[in-house]
XYZ file of N, CA and C in Angstrom:
801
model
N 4.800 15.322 -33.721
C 5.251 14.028 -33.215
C 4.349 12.932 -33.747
N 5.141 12.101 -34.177
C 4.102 11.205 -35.036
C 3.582 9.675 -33.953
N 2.445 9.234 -34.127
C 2.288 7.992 -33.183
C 2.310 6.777 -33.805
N 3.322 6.343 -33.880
C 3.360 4.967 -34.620
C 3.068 3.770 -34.415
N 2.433 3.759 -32.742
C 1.656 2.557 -32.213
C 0.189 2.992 -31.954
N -0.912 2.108 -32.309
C -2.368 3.052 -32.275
C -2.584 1.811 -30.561
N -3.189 2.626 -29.808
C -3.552 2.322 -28.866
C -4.007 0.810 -28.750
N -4.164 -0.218 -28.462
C -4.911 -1.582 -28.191
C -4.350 -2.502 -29.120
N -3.160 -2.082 -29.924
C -2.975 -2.773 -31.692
C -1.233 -3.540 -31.562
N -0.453 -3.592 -29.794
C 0.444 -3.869 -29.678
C 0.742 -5.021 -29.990
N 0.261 -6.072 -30.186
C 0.226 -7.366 -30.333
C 0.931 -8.312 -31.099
N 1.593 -8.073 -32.266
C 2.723 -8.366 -32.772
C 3.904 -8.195 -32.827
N 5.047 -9.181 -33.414
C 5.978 -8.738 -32.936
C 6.986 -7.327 -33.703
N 6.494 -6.734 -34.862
C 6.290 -5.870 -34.814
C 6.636 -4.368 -33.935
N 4.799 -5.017 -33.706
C 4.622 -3.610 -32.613
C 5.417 -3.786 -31.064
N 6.078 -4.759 -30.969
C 6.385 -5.471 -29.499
C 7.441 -4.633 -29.366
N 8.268 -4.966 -30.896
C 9.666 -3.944 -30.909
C 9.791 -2.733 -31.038
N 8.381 -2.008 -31.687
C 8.511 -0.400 -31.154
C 8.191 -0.442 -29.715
N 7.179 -0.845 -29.110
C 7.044 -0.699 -27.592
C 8.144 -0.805 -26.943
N 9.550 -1.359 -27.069
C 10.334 -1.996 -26.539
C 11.566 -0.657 -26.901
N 11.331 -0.231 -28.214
C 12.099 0.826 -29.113
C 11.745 2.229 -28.009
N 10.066 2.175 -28.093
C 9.639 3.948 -27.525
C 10.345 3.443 -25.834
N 9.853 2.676 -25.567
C 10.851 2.670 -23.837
C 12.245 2.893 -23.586
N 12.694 2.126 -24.570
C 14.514 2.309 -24.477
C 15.250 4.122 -24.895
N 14.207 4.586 -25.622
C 14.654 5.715 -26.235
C 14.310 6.659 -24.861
N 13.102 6.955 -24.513
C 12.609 7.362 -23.196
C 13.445 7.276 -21.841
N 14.244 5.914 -21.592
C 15.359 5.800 -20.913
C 16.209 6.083 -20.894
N 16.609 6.183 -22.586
C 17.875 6.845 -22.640
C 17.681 8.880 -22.468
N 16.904 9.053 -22.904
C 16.325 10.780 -22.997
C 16.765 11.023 -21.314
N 16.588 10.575 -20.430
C 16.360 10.299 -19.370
C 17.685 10.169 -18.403
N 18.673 9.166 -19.284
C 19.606 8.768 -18.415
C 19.624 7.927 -17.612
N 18.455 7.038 -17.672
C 18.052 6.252 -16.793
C 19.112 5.199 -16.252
N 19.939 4.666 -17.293
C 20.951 3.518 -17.083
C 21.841 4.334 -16.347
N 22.151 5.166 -16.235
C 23.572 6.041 -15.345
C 22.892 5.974 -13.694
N 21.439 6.497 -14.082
C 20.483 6.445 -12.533
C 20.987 4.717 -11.335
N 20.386 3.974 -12.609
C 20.227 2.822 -12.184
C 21.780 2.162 -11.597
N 23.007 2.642 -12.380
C 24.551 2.265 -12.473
C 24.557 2.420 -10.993
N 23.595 3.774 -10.361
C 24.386 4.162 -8.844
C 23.824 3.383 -7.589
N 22.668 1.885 -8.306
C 22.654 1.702 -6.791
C 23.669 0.726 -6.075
N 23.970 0.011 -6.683
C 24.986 -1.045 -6.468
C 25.570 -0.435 -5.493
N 26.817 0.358 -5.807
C 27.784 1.722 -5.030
C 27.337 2.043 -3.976
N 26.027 2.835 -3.831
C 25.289 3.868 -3.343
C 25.083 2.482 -1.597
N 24.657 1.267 -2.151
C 23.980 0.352 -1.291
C 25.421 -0.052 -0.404
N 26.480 -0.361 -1.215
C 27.900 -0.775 -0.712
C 28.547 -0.051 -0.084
N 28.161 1.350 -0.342
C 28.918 2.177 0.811
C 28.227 2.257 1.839
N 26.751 2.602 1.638
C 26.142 2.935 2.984
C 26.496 1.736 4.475
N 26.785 0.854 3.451
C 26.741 -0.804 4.145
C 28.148 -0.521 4.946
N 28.818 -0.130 4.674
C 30.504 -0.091 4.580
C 30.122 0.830 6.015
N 29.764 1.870 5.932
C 29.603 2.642 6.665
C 28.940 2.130 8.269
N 28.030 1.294 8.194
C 26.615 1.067 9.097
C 27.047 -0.119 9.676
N 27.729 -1.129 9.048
C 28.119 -2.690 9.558
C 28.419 -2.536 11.068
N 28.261 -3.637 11.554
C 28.781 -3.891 13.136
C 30.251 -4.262 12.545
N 31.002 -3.547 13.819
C 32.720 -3.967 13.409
C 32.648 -5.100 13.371
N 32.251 -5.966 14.517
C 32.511 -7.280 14.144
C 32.422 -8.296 13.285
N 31.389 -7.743 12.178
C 31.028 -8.260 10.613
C 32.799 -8.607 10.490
N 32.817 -10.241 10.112
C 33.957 -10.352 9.652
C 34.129 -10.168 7.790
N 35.732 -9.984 7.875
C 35.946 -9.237 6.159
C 35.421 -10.058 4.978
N 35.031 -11.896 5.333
C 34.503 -12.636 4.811
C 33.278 -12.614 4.459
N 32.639 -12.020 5.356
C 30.895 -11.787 5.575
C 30.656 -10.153 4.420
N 31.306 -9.893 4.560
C 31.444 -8.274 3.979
C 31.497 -8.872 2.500
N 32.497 -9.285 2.145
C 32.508 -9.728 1.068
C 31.572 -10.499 0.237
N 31.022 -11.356 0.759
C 29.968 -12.002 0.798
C 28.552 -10.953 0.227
N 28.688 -10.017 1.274
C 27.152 -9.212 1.568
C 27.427 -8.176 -0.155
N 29.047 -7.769 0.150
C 29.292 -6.949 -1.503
C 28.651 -7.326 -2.209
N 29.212 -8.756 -2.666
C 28.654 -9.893 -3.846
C 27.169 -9.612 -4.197
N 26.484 -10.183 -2.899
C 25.497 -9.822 -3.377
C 24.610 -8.755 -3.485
N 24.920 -7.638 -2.969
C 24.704 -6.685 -3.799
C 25.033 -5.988 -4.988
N 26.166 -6.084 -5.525
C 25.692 -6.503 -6.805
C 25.426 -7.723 -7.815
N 25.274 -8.352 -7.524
C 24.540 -9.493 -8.070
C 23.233 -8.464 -8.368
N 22.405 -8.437 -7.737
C 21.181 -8.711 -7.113
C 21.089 -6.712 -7.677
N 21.844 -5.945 -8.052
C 21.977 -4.540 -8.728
C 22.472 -4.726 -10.136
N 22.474 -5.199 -10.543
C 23.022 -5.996 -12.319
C 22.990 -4.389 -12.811
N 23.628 -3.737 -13.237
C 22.868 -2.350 -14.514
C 22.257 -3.241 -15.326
N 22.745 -3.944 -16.171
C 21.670 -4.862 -17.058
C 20.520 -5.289 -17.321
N 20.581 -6.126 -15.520
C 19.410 -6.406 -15.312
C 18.546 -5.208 -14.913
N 18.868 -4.356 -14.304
C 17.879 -3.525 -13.966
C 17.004 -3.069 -14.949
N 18.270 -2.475 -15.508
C 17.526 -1.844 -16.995
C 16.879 -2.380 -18.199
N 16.359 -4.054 -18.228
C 15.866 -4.508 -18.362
C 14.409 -4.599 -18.274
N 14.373 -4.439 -16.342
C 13.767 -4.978 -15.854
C 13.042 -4.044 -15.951
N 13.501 -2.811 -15.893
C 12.900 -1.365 -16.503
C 11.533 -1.169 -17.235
N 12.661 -1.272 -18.503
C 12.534 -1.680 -19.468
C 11.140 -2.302 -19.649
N 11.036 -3.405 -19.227
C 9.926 -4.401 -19.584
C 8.377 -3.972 -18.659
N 8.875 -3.655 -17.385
C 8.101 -2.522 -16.694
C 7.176 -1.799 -17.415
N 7.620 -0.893 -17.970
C 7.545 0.488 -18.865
C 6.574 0.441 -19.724
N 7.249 -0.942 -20.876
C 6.208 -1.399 -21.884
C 5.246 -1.899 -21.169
N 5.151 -2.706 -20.163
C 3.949 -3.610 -19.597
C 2.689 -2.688 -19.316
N 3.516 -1.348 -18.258
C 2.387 -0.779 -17.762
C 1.736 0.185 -19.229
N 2.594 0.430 -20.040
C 1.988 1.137 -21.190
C 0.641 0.148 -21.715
N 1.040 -1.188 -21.997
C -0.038 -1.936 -22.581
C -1.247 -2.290 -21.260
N -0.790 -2.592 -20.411
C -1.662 -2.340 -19.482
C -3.269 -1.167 -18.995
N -2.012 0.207 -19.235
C -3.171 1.316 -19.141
C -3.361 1.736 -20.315
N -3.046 1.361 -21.330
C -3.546 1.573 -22.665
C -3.071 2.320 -23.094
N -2.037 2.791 -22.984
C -0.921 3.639 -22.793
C 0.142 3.749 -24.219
N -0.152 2.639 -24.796
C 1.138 2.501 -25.661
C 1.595 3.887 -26.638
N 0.877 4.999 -27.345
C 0.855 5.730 -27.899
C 1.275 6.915 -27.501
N 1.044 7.291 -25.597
C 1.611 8.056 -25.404
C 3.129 7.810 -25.056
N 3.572 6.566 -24.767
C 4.704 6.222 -24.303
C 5.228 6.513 -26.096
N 5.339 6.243 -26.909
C 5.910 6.682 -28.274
C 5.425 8.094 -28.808
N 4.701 9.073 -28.108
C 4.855 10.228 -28.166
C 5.873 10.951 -27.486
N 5.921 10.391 -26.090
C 6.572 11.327 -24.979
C 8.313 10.474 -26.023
N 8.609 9.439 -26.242
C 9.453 8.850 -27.003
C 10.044 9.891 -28.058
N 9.385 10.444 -28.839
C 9.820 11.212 -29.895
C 9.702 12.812 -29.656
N 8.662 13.187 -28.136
C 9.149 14.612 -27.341
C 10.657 14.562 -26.715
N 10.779 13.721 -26.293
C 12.110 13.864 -25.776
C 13.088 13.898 -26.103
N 13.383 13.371 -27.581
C 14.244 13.110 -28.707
C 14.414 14.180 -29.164
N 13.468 15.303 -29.180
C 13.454 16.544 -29.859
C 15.313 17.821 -29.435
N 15.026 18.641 -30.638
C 16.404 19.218 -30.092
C 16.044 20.308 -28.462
N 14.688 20.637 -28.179
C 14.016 21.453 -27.042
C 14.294 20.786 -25.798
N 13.978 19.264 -25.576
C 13.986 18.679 -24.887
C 15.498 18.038 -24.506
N 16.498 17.976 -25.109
C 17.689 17.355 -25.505
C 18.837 18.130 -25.016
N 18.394 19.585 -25.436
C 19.162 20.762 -24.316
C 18.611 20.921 -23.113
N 17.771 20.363 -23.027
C 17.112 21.331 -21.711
C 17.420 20.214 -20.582
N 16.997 18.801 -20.784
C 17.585 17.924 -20.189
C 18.981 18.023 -20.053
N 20.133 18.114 -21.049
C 21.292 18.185 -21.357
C 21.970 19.140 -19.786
N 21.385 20.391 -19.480
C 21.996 21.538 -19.072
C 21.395 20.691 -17.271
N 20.788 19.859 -16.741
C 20.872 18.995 -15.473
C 21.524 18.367 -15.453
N 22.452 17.916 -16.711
C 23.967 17.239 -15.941
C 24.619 18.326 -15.404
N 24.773 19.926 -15.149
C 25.643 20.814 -14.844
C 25.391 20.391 -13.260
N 24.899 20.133 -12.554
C 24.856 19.491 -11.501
C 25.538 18.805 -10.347
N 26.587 18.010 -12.103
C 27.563 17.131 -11.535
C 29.081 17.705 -11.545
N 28.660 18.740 -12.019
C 30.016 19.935 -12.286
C 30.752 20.545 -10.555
N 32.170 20.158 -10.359
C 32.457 20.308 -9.232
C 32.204 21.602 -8.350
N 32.280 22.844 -9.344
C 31.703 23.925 -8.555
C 30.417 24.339 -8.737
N 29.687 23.256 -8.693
C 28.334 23.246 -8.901
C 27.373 24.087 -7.616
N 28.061 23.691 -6.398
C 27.379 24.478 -5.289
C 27.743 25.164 -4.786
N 28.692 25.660 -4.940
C 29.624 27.461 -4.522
C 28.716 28.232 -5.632
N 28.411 27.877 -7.043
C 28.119 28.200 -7.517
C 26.214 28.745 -7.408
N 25.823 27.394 -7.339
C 24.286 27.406 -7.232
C 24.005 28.291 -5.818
N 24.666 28.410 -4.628
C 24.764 28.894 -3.327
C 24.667 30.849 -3.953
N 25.533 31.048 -4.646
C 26.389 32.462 -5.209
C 24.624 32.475 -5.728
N 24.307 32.202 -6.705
C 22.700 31.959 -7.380
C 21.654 32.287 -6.527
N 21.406 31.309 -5.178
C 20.818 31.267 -4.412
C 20.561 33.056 -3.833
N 21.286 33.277 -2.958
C 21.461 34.457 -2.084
C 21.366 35.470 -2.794
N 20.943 35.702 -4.505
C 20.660 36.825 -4.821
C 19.523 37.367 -4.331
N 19.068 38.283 -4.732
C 17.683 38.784 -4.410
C 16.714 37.996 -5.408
N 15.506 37.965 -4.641
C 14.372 37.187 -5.778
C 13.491 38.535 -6.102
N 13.710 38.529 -7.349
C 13.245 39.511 -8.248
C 11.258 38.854 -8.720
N 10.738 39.761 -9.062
C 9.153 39.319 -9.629
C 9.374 38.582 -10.766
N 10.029 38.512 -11.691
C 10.485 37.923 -13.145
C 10.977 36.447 -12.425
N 12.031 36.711 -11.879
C 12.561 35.172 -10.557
C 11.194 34.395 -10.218
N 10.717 35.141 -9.577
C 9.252 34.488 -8.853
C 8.687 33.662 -9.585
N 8.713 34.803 -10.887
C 7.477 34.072 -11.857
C 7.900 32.761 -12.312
N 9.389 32.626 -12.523
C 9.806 31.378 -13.397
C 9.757 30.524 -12.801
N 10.205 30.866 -11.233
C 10.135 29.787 -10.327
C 8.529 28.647 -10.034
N 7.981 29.860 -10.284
C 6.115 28.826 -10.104
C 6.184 28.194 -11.489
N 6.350 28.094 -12.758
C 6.771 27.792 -13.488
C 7.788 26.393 -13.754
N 8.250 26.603 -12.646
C 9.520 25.482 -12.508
C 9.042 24.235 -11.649
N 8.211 25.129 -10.545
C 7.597 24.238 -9.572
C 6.990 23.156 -10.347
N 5.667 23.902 -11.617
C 4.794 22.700 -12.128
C 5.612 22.213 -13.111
N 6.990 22.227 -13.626
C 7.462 21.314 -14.350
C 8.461 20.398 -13.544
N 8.799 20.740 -12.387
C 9.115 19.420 -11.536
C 8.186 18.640 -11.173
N 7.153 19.028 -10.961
C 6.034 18.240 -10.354
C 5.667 17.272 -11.720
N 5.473 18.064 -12.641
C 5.209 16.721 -14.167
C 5.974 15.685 -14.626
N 7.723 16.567 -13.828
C 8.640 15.410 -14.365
C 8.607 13.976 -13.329
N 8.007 14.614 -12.348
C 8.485 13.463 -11.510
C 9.984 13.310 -9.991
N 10.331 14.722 -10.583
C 11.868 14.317 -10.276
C 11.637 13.786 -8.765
N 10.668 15.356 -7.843
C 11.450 14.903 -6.575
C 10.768 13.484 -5.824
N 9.655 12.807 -6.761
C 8.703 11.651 -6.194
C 10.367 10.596 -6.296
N 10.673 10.736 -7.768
C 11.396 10.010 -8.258
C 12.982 9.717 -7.045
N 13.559 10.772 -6.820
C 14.528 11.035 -6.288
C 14.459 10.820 -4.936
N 13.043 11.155 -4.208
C 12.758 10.661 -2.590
C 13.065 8.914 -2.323
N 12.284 8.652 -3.644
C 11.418 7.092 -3.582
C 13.338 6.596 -4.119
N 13.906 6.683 -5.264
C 15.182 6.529 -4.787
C 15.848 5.883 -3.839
N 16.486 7.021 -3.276
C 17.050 7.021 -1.709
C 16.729 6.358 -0.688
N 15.223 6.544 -0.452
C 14.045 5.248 0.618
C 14.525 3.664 0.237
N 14.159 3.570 -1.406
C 14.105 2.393 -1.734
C 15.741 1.456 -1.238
N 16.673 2.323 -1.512
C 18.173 2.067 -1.067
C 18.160 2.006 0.545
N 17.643 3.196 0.988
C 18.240 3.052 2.509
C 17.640 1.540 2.903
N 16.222 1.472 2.807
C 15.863 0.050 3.080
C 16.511 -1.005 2.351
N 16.819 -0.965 1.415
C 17.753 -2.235 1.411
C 19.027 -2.290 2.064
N 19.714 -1.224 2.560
C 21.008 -1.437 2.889
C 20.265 -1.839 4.468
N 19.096 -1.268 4.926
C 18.950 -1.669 6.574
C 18.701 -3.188 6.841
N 18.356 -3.477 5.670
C 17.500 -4.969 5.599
C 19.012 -5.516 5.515
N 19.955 -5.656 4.699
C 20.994 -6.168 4.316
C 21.680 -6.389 5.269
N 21.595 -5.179 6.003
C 22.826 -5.288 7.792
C 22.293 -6.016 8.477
N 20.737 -6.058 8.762
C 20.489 -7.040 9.297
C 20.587 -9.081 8.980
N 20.782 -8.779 7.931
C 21.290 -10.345 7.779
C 22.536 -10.591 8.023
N 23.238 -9.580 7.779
C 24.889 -9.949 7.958
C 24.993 -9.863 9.303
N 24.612 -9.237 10.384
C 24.657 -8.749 11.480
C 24.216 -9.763 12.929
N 24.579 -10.223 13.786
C 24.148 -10.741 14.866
C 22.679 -10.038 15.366
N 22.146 -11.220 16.205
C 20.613 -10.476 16.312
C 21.232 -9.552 17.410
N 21.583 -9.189 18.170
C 22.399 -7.751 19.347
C 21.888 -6.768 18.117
N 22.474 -6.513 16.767
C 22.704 -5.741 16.417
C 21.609 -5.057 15.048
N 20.986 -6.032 14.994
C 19.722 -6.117 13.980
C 18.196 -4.913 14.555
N 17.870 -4.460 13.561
C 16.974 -3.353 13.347
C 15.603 -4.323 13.151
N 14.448 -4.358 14.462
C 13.099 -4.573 13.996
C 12.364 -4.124 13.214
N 11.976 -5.008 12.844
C 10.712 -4.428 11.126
C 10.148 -3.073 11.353
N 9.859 -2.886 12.693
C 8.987 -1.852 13.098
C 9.566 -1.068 12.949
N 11.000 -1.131 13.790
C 11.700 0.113 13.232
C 12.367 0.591 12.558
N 12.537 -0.547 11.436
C 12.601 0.426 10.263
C 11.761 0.884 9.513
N 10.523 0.198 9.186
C 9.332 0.256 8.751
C 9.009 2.587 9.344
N 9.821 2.635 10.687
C 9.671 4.034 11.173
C 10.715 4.899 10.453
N 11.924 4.075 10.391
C 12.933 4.889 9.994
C 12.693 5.395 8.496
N 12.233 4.396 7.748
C 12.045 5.185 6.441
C 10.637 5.699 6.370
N 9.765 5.874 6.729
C 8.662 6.690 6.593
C 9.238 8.438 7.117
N 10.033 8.201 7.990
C 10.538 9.865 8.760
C 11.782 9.808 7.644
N 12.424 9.116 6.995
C 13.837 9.314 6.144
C 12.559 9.410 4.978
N 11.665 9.366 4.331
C 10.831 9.603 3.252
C 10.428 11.463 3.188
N 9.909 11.551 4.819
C 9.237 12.597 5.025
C 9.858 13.946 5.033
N 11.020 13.594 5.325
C 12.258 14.472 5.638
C 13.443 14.742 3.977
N 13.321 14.004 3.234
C 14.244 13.880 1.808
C 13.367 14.648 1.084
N 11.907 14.561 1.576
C 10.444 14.728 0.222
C 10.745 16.116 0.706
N 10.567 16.449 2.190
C 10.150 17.900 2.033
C 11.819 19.223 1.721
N 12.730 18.474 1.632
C 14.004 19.327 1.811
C 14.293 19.327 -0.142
N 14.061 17.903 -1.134
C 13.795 18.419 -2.308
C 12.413 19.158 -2.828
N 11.491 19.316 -1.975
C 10.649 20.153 -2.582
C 11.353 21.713 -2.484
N 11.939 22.044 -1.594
C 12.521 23.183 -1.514
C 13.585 23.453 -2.483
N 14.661 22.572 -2.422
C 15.521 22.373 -3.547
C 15.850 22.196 -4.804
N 15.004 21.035 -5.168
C 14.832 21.021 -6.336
C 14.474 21.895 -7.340
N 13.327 22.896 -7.429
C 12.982 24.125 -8.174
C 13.950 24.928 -7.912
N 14.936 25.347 -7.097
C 15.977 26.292 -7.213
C 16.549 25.702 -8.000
N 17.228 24.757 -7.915
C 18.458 23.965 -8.745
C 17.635 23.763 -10.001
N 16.684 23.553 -10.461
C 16.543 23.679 -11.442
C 16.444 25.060 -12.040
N 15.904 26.171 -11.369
C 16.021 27.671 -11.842
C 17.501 28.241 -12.052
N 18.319 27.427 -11.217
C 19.981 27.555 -11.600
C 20.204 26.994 -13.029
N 19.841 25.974 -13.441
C 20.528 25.306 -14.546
C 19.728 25.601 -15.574
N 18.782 26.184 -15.694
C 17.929 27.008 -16.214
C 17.991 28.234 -16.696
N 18.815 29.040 -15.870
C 18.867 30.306 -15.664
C 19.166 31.050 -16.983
N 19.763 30.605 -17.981
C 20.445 31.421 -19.105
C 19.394 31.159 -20.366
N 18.561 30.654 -19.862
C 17.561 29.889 -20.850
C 15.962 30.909 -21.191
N 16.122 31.449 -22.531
C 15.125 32.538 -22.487
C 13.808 32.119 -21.970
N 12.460 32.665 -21.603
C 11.499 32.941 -21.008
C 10.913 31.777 -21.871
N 10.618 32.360 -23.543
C 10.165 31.484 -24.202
C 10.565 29.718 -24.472
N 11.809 29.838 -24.337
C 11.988 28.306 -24.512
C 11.529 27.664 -23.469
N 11.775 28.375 -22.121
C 11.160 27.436 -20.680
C 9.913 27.232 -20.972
N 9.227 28.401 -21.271
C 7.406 28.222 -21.370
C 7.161 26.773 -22.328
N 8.412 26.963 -23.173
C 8.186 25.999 -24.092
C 7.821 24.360 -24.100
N 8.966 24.140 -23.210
C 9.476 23.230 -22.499
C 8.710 22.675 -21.387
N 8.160 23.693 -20.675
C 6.818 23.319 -19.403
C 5.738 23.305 -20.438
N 5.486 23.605 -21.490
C 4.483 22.986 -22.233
C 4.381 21.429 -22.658
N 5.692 21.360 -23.206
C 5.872 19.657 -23.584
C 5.757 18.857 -22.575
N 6.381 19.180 -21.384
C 6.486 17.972 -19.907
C 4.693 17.884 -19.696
N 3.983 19.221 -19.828
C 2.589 19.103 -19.751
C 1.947 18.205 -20.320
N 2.084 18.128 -21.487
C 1.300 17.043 -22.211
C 1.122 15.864 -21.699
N 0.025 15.224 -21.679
C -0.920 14.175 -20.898
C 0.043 12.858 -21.132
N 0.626 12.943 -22.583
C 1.381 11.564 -23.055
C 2.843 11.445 -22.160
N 3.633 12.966 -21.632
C 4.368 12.868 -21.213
C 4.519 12.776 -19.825
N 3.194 13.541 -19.281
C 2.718 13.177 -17.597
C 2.417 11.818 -17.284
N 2.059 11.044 -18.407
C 1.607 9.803 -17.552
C 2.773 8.572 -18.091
N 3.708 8.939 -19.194
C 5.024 8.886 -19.369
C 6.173 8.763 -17.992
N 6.362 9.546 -17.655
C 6.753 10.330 -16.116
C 6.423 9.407 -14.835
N 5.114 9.353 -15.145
C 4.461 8.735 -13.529
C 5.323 7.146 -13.891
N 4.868 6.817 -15.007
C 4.818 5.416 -15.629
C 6.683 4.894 -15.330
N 7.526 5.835 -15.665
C 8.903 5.557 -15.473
C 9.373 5.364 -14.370
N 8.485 6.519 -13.195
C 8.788 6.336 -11.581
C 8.692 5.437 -11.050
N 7.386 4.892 -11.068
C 7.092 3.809 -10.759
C 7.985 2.280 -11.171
N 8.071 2.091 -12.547
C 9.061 1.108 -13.007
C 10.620 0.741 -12.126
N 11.151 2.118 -12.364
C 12.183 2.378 -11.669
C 12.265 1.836 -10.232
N 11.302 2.727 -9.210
C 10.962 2.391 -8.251
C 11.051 0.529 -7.831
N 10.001 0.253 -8.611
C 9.477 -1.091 -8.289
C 11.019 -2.055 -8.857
N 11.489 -1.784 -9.797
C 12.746 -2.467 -9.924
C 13.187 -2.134 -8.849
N 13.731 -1.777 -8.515
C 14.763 -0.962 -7.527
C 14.064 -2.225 -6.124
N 12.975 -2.188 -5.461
C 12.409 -2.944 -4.577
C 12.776 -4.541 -4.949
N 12.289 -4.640 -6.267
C 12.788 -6.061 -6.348
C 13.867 -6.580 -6.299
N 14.984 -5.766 -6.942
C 16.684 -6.102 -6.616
C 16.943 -5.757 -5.213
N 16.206 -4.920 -4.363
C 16.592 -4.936 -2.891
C 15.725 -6.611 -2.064
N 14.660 -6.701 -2.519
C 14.861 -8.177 -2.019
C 15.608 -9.364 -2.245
N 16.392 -9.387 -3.285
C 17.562 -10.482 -4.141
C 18.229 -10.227 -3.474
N 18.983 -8.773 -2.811
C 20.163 -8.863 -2.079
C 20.341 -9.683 -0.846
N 19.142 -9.474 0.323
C 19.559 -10.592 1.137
C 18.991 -12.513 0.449
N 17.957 -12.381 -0.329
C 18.070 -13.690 -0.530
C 19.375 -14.181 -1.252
N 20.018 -13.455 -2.423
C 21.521 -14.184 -2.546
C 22.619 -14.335 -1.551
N 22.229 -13.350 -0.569
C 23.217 -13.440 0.560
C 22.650 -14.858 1.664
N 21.536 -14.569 2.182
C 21.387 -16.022 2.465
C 21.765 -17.165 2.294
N 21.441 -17.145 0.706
C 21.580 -18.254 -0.115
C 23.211 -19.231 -0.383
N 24.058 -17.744 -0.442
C 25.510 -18.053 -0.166
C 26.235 -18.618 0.809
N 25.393 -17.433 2.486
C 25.579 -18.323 3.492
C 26.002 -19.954 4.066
């Protein structure tokens, strides 16, 4: 893997556009824009769901709007985006972010990522369930500890908790603006609700997640996995990983505060 940005040397524009190049490629390896596509939806239904009836259909509409406004895919992935590179130049980072850039690009990494869209496959959990309830064999075991430390490098289930949190709180925050004070949630308690909705998502994908990945995994020889938990290992791609969560994350927080200020604002 070649490094085509030398550490501290980002400074032109140039190098601005590989920094900008190794992030977008990394996002895409990733899927990141499909991630980001679901909060808009994800925020509008929960809302749909949670509203006081009496929210009139005007106010609803209203509250839609601005959630997506305020969920752009565009903007997010932008906002990503610019994230990504920042904290790379920031922690000095730039070199591994265009390593882990051209690991992921690879044909190892490309299938292996590739075979976690099976996921979205409708008999995905009759299936993974049928998987589940076999017997766990010592060879099973082994791959599974195996699997454990390459979820833990990827990030997924920090990624996937922090997710969900980041959404539920915006949709709680959101009802409460649309909502009469009768019906409005104190800081406190939501400030409770998502620390126990954090504690409770974190510990049910720690369980989950390494199966489902040993499912979509499963046909995949010994050596290529070893292979594969070698590359996620690498220091450029661990701090790659952390570096994307976080971005993600922190976007994700900032478009959940736009939602009630455009809704306000419309008011």
């Amino acid at each position: 893997m070649t490094a085509a940005v030398l550490a501290g040397c980002a400074t032109g524009p140039a190098d601005r556009a590989a920094q900008e190049s190794a992030a977008d490629r990394v996002m895409a390896a990733y899927d990141v824009p499909d991630l980001l596509a679901q909060a808009a939806p994800a925020v509008t239904q929960s809302l749909n769901q949670n509203l006081p009836e009496d929210v009139d259909t005007a106010t609803r509409s209203a509250l839609r709007d601005a959630v997506y406004e305020a969920y752009d895919p565009q903007t997010l992935q932008q906002d990503v985006l610019d994230r990504l590179r920042d904290a790379a130049a920031e922690d000095d980072q730039q070199r591994s972010l265009t390593v882990a850039a051209d690991a992921l690009h690879t044909p190892l990494a490309t299938r292996m990522i590739g075979l976690e869209s099976a996921t979205g496959d409708p008999n995905f959990a009759d299936n993974f369930k049928a998987f589940v309830d076999q017997p766990a064999t010592d060879d099973r075991k082994q791959r599974l500890r195996q699997i454990d430390l390459l979820a833990e490098n990827m990030q997924v289930v920090q990624l996937q908790t922090e997710f969900n949190v980041t959404l539920l709180e915006a949709m709680i925050r959101a009802r409460n603006a649309a909502s009469a004070a009768e019906y409005q949630v104190e800081n406190s308690r939501v400030e409770q609700m998502v620390a126990e909705t954090r504690t409770n998502i974190s510990a049910k994908l720690e369980q989950r997640v390494p199966l489902m990945l040993l499912f979509v995994y499963r046909n995949v020889e010994d050596s290529t996995l070893s292979e594969y938990a070698a590359l996620q290992g690498q220091p450029e791609l661990i701090w790659t990983n952390q570096a994307l969560k976080k971005a993600i994350i922190d976007t994700l927080a900032a478009a959940s505060d736009r939602v009630t200020d455009n809704f306000n604002s419309a008011s």
